């Protein structure tokens, strides 16, 4: 597996042949390049619970000290916690050591700017250029940096969530919810119990121990969640909560053990935010944003509230850029990523949980009943594994040309190729994080969505 360098950071597997994975040499090189690009004095470092986390942290922190930086090591922390910590410490940047939803052997460096937000594609390209040149300059011995440990950021993150105007902790406490949580043996097992305690929610955790030995594939998709779905079917819980290893993605499970739908995490939270923004800020324009691979249901809900919906290219920084451009009150990604600007411009499962529980308490309904309030679309998520010889760009150009003259199809090529039909859509794009082409398709039924996706996959196979 080759090292993946993208808008999402520097990502690879740990161990193996030099140059093929995220090894200590890579970590030093890209940390140095990033520190050179930032050109400041202070950088925050946080990590998820992966086995390789302590090793990667030591290399990152040692490199930054060698560059003359003061390193604020916040330890085991979620991605949104680290993002917020950059702002709170008035740091020049931040490095999050996490491979997000990828399996145990993976790790990554996610790079932040001084706002605690991911680098833009242009800035990321500059870091890669510096790394390629390897024209590095380290600090003289008298000017070496230092590491300062700060273990208060988790608690401060929780306080910031509770302080949000649309989070009603008292109402949640009155509802006396009982939830089941799968925190997949990572940092969710540290911070989420504290959040739920502060919200007065009863809970049981599965895979709570922070070992980095993930009990199942850590991506919060239905096929990976049979354990918590079976637990939910026992009938003891109002809601199931699932996060990924760095707690920026969020999926819910209904009280009957059925998936709420990963795509509907953002839809449901956005519905609550839109409805209550009208009450608390009547003059505010109601604008939402999600990426091209997300469900149409967000558009429908936004228009129901009299608002305007915009689509962005896939990738958190693309979504946040579009959100700032159009003044969105909420946005995110259909993979369970909620971005609420009142907190910060980053996907944050803690914010999503608190807003969702407030909404559920206000409506006084079951989770399954809430799900039935929204338009019902089904998204099929397929993938095409790539070989080094695959010419992805040529394939996407050919797909675009095939549908350009179709009167029923609207073709969007800002990120791969999305073909939008009146009653369905399909989106093909090269992944930022894995050597694959993602093929997402949506229709009224899963069968129709999957069929559409497989039709386009066959087109790609025929071109190879």
XYZ file of C-alpha atoms in Angstrom:
464
model
C 0.000 0.000 0.000
C 1.511 3.300 -1.072
C 1.374 6.428 1.049
C -1.741 8.473 0.251
C -1.233 12.232 0.103
C -4.438 14.199 -0.311
C -6.705 17.001 0.875
C -7.493 14.728 3.852
C -3.881 14.521 5.026
C -0.999 12.058 4.842
C -2.247 8.510 5.309
C -0.799 5.006 5.160
C -0.313 1.701 6.907
C 2.183 1.272 9.710
C 5.041 -1.158 9.153
C 6.440 -2.784 6.024
C 8.885 -1.743 3.357
C 10.376 1.752 3.448
C 8.505 4.131 1.175
C 5.388 1.997 0.890
C 3.731 2.942 4.179
C 3.503 5.636 6.834
C 6.861 4.946 8.446
C 8.875 7.162 10.840
C 10.820 8.677 7.935
C 7.566 9.794 6.283
C 6.287 11.166 9.577
C 9.430 13.257 10.121
C 9.436 14.530 6.542
C 5.794 15.598 6.397
C 5.747 16.981 9.939
C 8.804 19.064 9.080
C 7.229 20.242 5.822
C 4.044 21.203 7.641
C 5.932 23.059 10.388
C 7.957 24.870 7.716
C 4.762 25.896 5.942
C 3.049 27.083 9.143
C 6.047 29.170 10.158
C 4.772 29.807 13.686
C 5.659 29.009 17.275
C 2.940 26.731 18.697
C 1.207 23.578 17.381
C -1.433 21.394 19.071
C -1.155 17.606 18.748
C -3.941 15.137 19.561
C -4.428 11.472 18.715
C -7.068 8.759 18.589
C -6.713 5.378 20.307
C -4.812 3.478 17.610
C -2.042 1.074 18.569
C 0.480 3.094 16.567
C -0.661 6.389 18.111
C 2.033 6.696 20.805
C 4.796 5.966 18.282
C 3.496 8.472 15.760
C 2.942 11.080 18.491
C 6.527 10.717 19.746
C 7.931 11.175 16.245
C 5.645 14.135 15.506
C 6.315 15.881 18.801
C 10.075 15.257 18.623
C 10.185 16.656 15.096
C 8.242 19.767 16.091
C 10.554 20.321 19.066
C 13.450 20.019 16.637
C 11.825 22.748 14.548
C 11.689 25.023 17.599
C 7.951 24.743 18.272
C 6.084 24.676 21.549
C 3.943 21.549 21.255
C 0.654 21.376 23.136
C 0.092 17.625 23.562
C -3.588 17.126 24.442
C -3.221 13.329 24.447
C -6.120 11.032 23.558
C -8.624 13.386 21.981
C -11.245 13.437 19.266
C -10.662 15.207 15.973
C -13.137 17.996 16.860
C -11.526 18.387 20.294
C -8.150 18.937 18.661
C -9.646 21.407 16.198
C -11.146 23.424 19.020
C -7.939 23.202 21.058
C -6.034 25.009 18.296
C -8.365 27.975 18.690
C -8.413 27.887 22.471
C -4.605 27.771 22.685
C -4.276 30.444 19.980
C -1.904 28.045 18.237
C -0.516 28.411 14.728
C -1.827 24.998 13.707
C -2.545 21.465 14.771
C -1.817 17.871 13.848
C -4.403 15.170 14.448
C -2.961 11.660 14.510
C -5.816 9.513 13.240
C -6.804 7.451 10.233
C -10.465 8.118 10.972
C -12.612 5.159 9.854
C -9.721 3.080 8.449
C -8.722 -0.252 10.066
C -6.181 -0.744 12.849
C -3.023 -0.893 10.730
C -3.650 2.568 9.274
C -2.674 5.927 10.700
C -2.454 9.460 9.366
C -1.510 13.067 9.961
C -4.428 15.458 9.533
C -3.192 19.022 9.262
C -4.942 22.105 10.636
C -4.522 25.841 10.173
C -4.617 28.470 12.920
C -8.445 28.415 12.882
C -8.408 24.722 13.778
C -9.688 23.836 10.312
C -8.241 21.532 7.677
C -5.794 23.011 5.216
C -7.195 24.022 1.857
C -6.165 22.022 -1.202
C -3.803 24.859 -2.188
C -2.141 24.942 1.221
C -1.942 21.159 1.311
C -0.197 21.236 -2.071
C 2.376 23.672 -0.665
C 3.118 21.284 2.213
C 3.597 18.416 -0.239
C 5.892 20.579 -2.368
C 8.049 21.439 0.656
C 8.178 17.749 1.602
C 9.216 16.820 -1.932
C 12.106 19.335 -1.908
C 13.274 18.275 1.561
C 14.857 21.704 1.959
C 14.520 21.706 5.725
C 16.012 23.902 8.415
C 15.888 22.766 12.035
C 16.368 24.915 15.134
C 19.778 25.397 16.766
C 20.179 23.679 20.107
C 19.570 26.899 22.060
C 16.221 27.349 20.303
C 14.747 23.859 20.507
C 11.079 23.742 21.392
C 9.314 21.916 24.200
C 6.265 19.730 24.838
C 3.526 20.963 27.170
C 0.841 18.462 28.201
C -2.739 19.726 28.517
C -5.343 17.175 29.627
C -8.203 19.688 30.024
C -9.412 19.901 26.427
C -11.979 17.075 26.601
C -13.810 18.752 29.473
C -13.670 22.128 27.748
C -15.077 20.586 24.572
C -18.024 19.194 26.536
C -18.655 22.564 28.167
C -18.679 24.247 24.760
C -21.324 21.792 23.534
C -23.512 22.362 26.589
C -23.224 26.124 26.064
C -24.750 26.002 22.572
C -28.034 27.915 22.427
C -29.922 25.070 20.722
C -28.711 22.400 23.174
C -31.180 22.048 26.046
C -29.522 19.875 28.682
C -32.372 20.326 31.172
C -34.934 19.081 28.666
C -32.742 16.090 27.810
C -32.436 15.239 31.504
C -36.216 15.404 31.904
C -36.654 12.917 29.046
C -34.617 10.318 30.991
C -33.162 8.748 27.877
C -31.284 5.469 27.973
C -28.820 4.882 25.152
C -26.375 2.251 23.937
C -23.054 3.461 22.496
C -20.446 1.700 20.362
C -17.231 3.724 20.717
C -15.087 1.204 18.766
C -12.174 0.939 21.240
C -11.013 4.505 20.734
C -11.364 8.017 22.159
C -15.165 8.025 22.085
C -14.928 5.718 25.098
C -13.230 8.541 27.020
C -15.242 11.643 26.155
C -18.755 10.382 25.382
C -19.500 8.959 28.862
C -18.663 12.393 30.304
C -20.943 14.142 27.813
C -23.841 11.778 28.454
C -23.432 12.105 32.221
C -23.645 15.882 31.920
C -26.803 15.484 29.817
C -28.383 13.159 32.386
C -28.585 10.274 29.928
C -28.348 6.648 31.046
C -25.977 4.567 28.937
C -24.275 1.288 28.199
C -21.047 1.240 26.186
C -19.891 -1.476 23.822
C -16.220 -1.660 22.812
C -15.461 1.040 25.368
C -11.877 0.138 26.287
C -9.381 2.333 24.421
C -7.105 -0.408 23.077
C -6.938 0.457 19.375
C -7.809 -3.177 18.704
C -11.055 -2.411 16.935
C -13.723 -5.001 17.687
C -15.062 -4.699 14.129
C -14.444 -2.677 10.987
C -14.512 0.866 12.425
C -16.475 2.531 9.626
C -19.978 3.151 11.091
C -21.921 1.324 8.365
C -24.798 -1.091 8.958
C -22.801 -4.157 7.868
C -20.257 -3.438 10.641
C -22.753 -2.777 13.442
C -24.448 -6.134 14.057
C -23.322 -6.137 17.711
C -25.008 -2.905 18.777
C -28.022 -3.573 16.542
C -28.571 -6.887 18.347
C -28.181 -5.150 21.717
C -30.739 -2.519 20.709
C -33.268 -5.208 19.813
C -33.371 -6.212 23.482
C -35.671 -3.205 23.902
C -33.868 -1.442 26.752
C -32.796 1.715 24.907
C -34.261 4.826 23.322
C -31.339 5.322 20.955
C -28.163 3.681 19.686
C -25.115 5.880 19.069
C -22.125 4.874 16.945
C -18.967 6.896 16.292
C -15.778 6.226 14.369
C -12.329 6.121 16.034
C -11.794 9.905 15.971
C -15.441 10.814 16.743
C -16.195 13.107 13.842
C -18.672 10.702 12.207
C -21.955 9.784 13.875
C -24.616 7.167 13.179
C -27.846 6.468 15.073
C -29.828 3.272 15.611
C -33.540 3.284 16.378
C -35.018 1.802 19.536
C -36.097 -1.289 17.559
C -32.563 -2.083 16.423
C -32.946 -0.744 12.880
C -30.553 1.797 11.434
C -31.725 5.410 11.528
C -29.610 5.823 8.411
C -26.127 7.311 8.319
C -27.299 9.856 5.749
C -30.102 10.969 8.056
C -27.828 12.018 10.922
C -27.244 15.368 9.217
C -30.806 15.550 7.865
C -32.400 15.186 11.301
C -30.028 17.571 13.059
C -30.406 20.113 10.242
C -34.204 19.873 10.491
C -34.004 20.742 14.194
C -31.513 23.576 13.636
C -33.516 25.088 10.760
C -36.800 24.945 12.653
C -35.377 26.536 15.780
C -33.158 29.077 14.037
C -36.359 30.561 12.622
C -37.589 31.007 16.198
C -34.381 32.274 17.809
C -33.117 34.362 14.881
C -36.087 35.222 12.620
C -34.072 37.300 10.150
C -31.412 34.653 9.587
C -31.187 33.168 6.090
C -31.726 29.424 6.262
C -28.969 27.901 4.158
C -27.562 24.373 4.257
C -24.666 22.616 2.531
C -23.682 18.993 2.019
C -21.409 17.277 -0.436
C -22.367 15.839 -3.822
C -22.488 12.284 -2.454
C -25.076 13.100 0.231
C -28.809 12.423 0.194
C -31.374 14.679 -1.460
C -33.310 14.593 1.795
C -31.298 17.554 3.152
C -32.354 19.624 0.137
C -35.979 18.613 0.683
C -35.933 19.443 4.414
C -34.200 22.763 3.768
C -36.775 23.777 1.166
C -39.579 22.689 3.525
C -38.330 25.335 5.974
C -38.115 27.939 3.218
C -34.350 27.715 2.980
C -31.756 27.224 0.269
C -29.544 24.177 -0.258
C -26.079 24.096 -1.868
C -23.842 21.160 -2.848
C -20.060 21.079 -2.460
C -17.273 18.784 -3.565
C -16.554 15.866 -1.236
C -14.088 16.607 1.541
C -14.684 18.456 4.788
C -12.677 21.518 3.765
C -14.728 21.808 0.548
C -17.961 21.692 2.535
C -16.793 24.252 5.096
C -15.518 26.552 2.337
C -18.923 26.455 0.661
C -20.671 26.950 4.013
C -18.698 30.124 4.665
C -19.312 31.327 1.112
C -23.113 30.980 1.341
C -23.548 31.648 5.088
C -24.906 28.201 5.964
C -26.470 27.704 9.394
C -25.608 24.005 9.265
C -23.941 21.590 6.898
C -21.915 18.452 6.708
C -21.539 15.187 4.918
C -23.823 12.227 4.442
C -21.339 9.927 6.144
C -22.644 11.117 9.501
C -20.634 14.324 9.683
C -22.420 17.285 11.299
C -20.815 20.735 10.935
C -22.461 23.409 13.073
C -20.799 26.838 12.738
C -22.156 28.018 16.104
C -19.618 25.571 17.552
C -16.891 25.419 14.894
C -16.303 24.569 11.251
C -15.574 20.884 11.710
C -17.489 17.609 11.851
C -18.324 16.970 15.479
C -20.188 13.931 16.807
C -20.582 15.507 20.270
C -22.448 18.457 18.794
C -24.557 16.088 16.686
C -25.481 13.943 19.697
C -26.483 16.910 21.864
C -28.594 18.546 19.138
C -30.260 15.253 18.202
C -31.157 14.423 21.817
C -32.573 17.925 22.270
C -34.691 17.466 19.146
C -35.888 14.037 20.308
C -36.789 15.431 23.738
C -38.702 18.385 22.246
C -40.663 16.206 19.844
C -41.413 13.603 22.509
C -41.374 10.773 19.987
C -39.482 7.538 19.461
C -36.357 7.547 17.307
C -38.079 5.400 14.675
C -41.007 7.826 14.570
C -38.617 10.725 14.017
C -37.003 8.872 11.127
C -40.380 8.401 9.425
C -40.898 12.187 9.382
C -38.258 12.595 6.665
C -38.271 11.866 2.911
C -37.241 8.275 2.347
C -34.329 7.808 -0.028
C -31.928 4.906 -0.212
C -28.228 5.251 -1.034
C -26.143 2.359 -2.324
C -22.426 2.712 -1.633
C -20.195 0.675 -3.896
C -16.515 0.829 -4.751
C -14.135 -0.050 -7.530
C -10.666 -1.072 -6.366
C -7.886 0.596 -8.322
C -4.642 -0.777 -9.669
C -1.568 1.401 -10.273
C -2.318 1.192 -14.002
C -5.868 2.570 -13.732
C -6.312 5.940 -15.447
C -9.118 7.326 -13.300
C -9.258 10.728 -14.977
C -9.678 9.202 -18.434
C -12.453 6.946 -17.139
C -14.364 9.853 -15.589
C -14.061 11.904 -18.773
C -15.549 9.047 -20.784
C -18.423 8.633 -18.317
C -19.151 12.352 -18.511
C -19.180 12.235 -22.319
C -21.580 9.283 -22.303
C -24.283 11.268 -20.473
C -23.574 14.793 -21.723
C -26.211 14.544 -24.444
C -28.855 12.832 -22.274
C -31.776 15.265 -21.888
C -32.855 13.615 -18.613
C -29.425 13.853 -17.009
C -27.653 16.810 -15.396
C -23.906 16.191 -15.279
C -21.779 17.830 -12.548
C -17.994 17.468 -12.761
C -16.744 19.648 -9.892
C -15.725 16.445 -8.070
C -15.529 13.343 -10.204
C -18.741 12.935 -12.169
C -22.267 13.119 -10.750
C -25.176 12.259 -13.034
C -28.444 13.654 -11.702
C -31.706 12.213 -13.034
C -35.170 13.486 -11.992
C -35.734 10.569 -9.586
C -32.216 9.294 -8.871
C -28.513 10.116 -9.075
C -25.127 8.397 -9.247
C -21.757 9.859 -8.301
C -18.338 8.462 -9.235
C -15.204 9.938 -7.704
C -11.733 8.903 -6.705
C -11.462 8.593 -2.921
C -9.261 11.048 -0.997
C -8.406 8.395 1.574
C -8.264 5.002 -0.182
C -7.095 3.644 -3.580
C -10.644 3.225 -4.883
C -13.341 4.869 -6.971
C -16.394 5.445 -4.799
C -19.688 4.832 -6.569
C -22.638 6.292 -4.656
C -26.156 6.134 -6.062
C -29.534 7.171 -4.654
C -33.110 6.246 -5.548
C -36.462 5.537 -3.905
C -35.472 1.922 -3.146
C -32.155 0.265 -2.335
C -32.639 -2.130 -5.239
C -33.017 0.724 -7.735
C -30.082 2.615 -6.230
C -27.813 -0.430 -6.280
C -28.814 -1.276 -9.829
C -27.944 2.233 -10.999
C -24.586 2.092 -9.244
C -23.725 -1.299 -10.697
C -24.678 -0.126 -14.184
C -22.091 2.634 -13.950
C -19.555 0.271 -12.397
C -19.921 -2.025 -15.375
C -19.325 0.937 -17.668
C -16.041 1.544 -15.838
C -15.059 -2.125 -15.955
C -15.694 -2.194 -19.697
C -13.321 0.752 -20.143
C -10.434 -0.846 -18.263
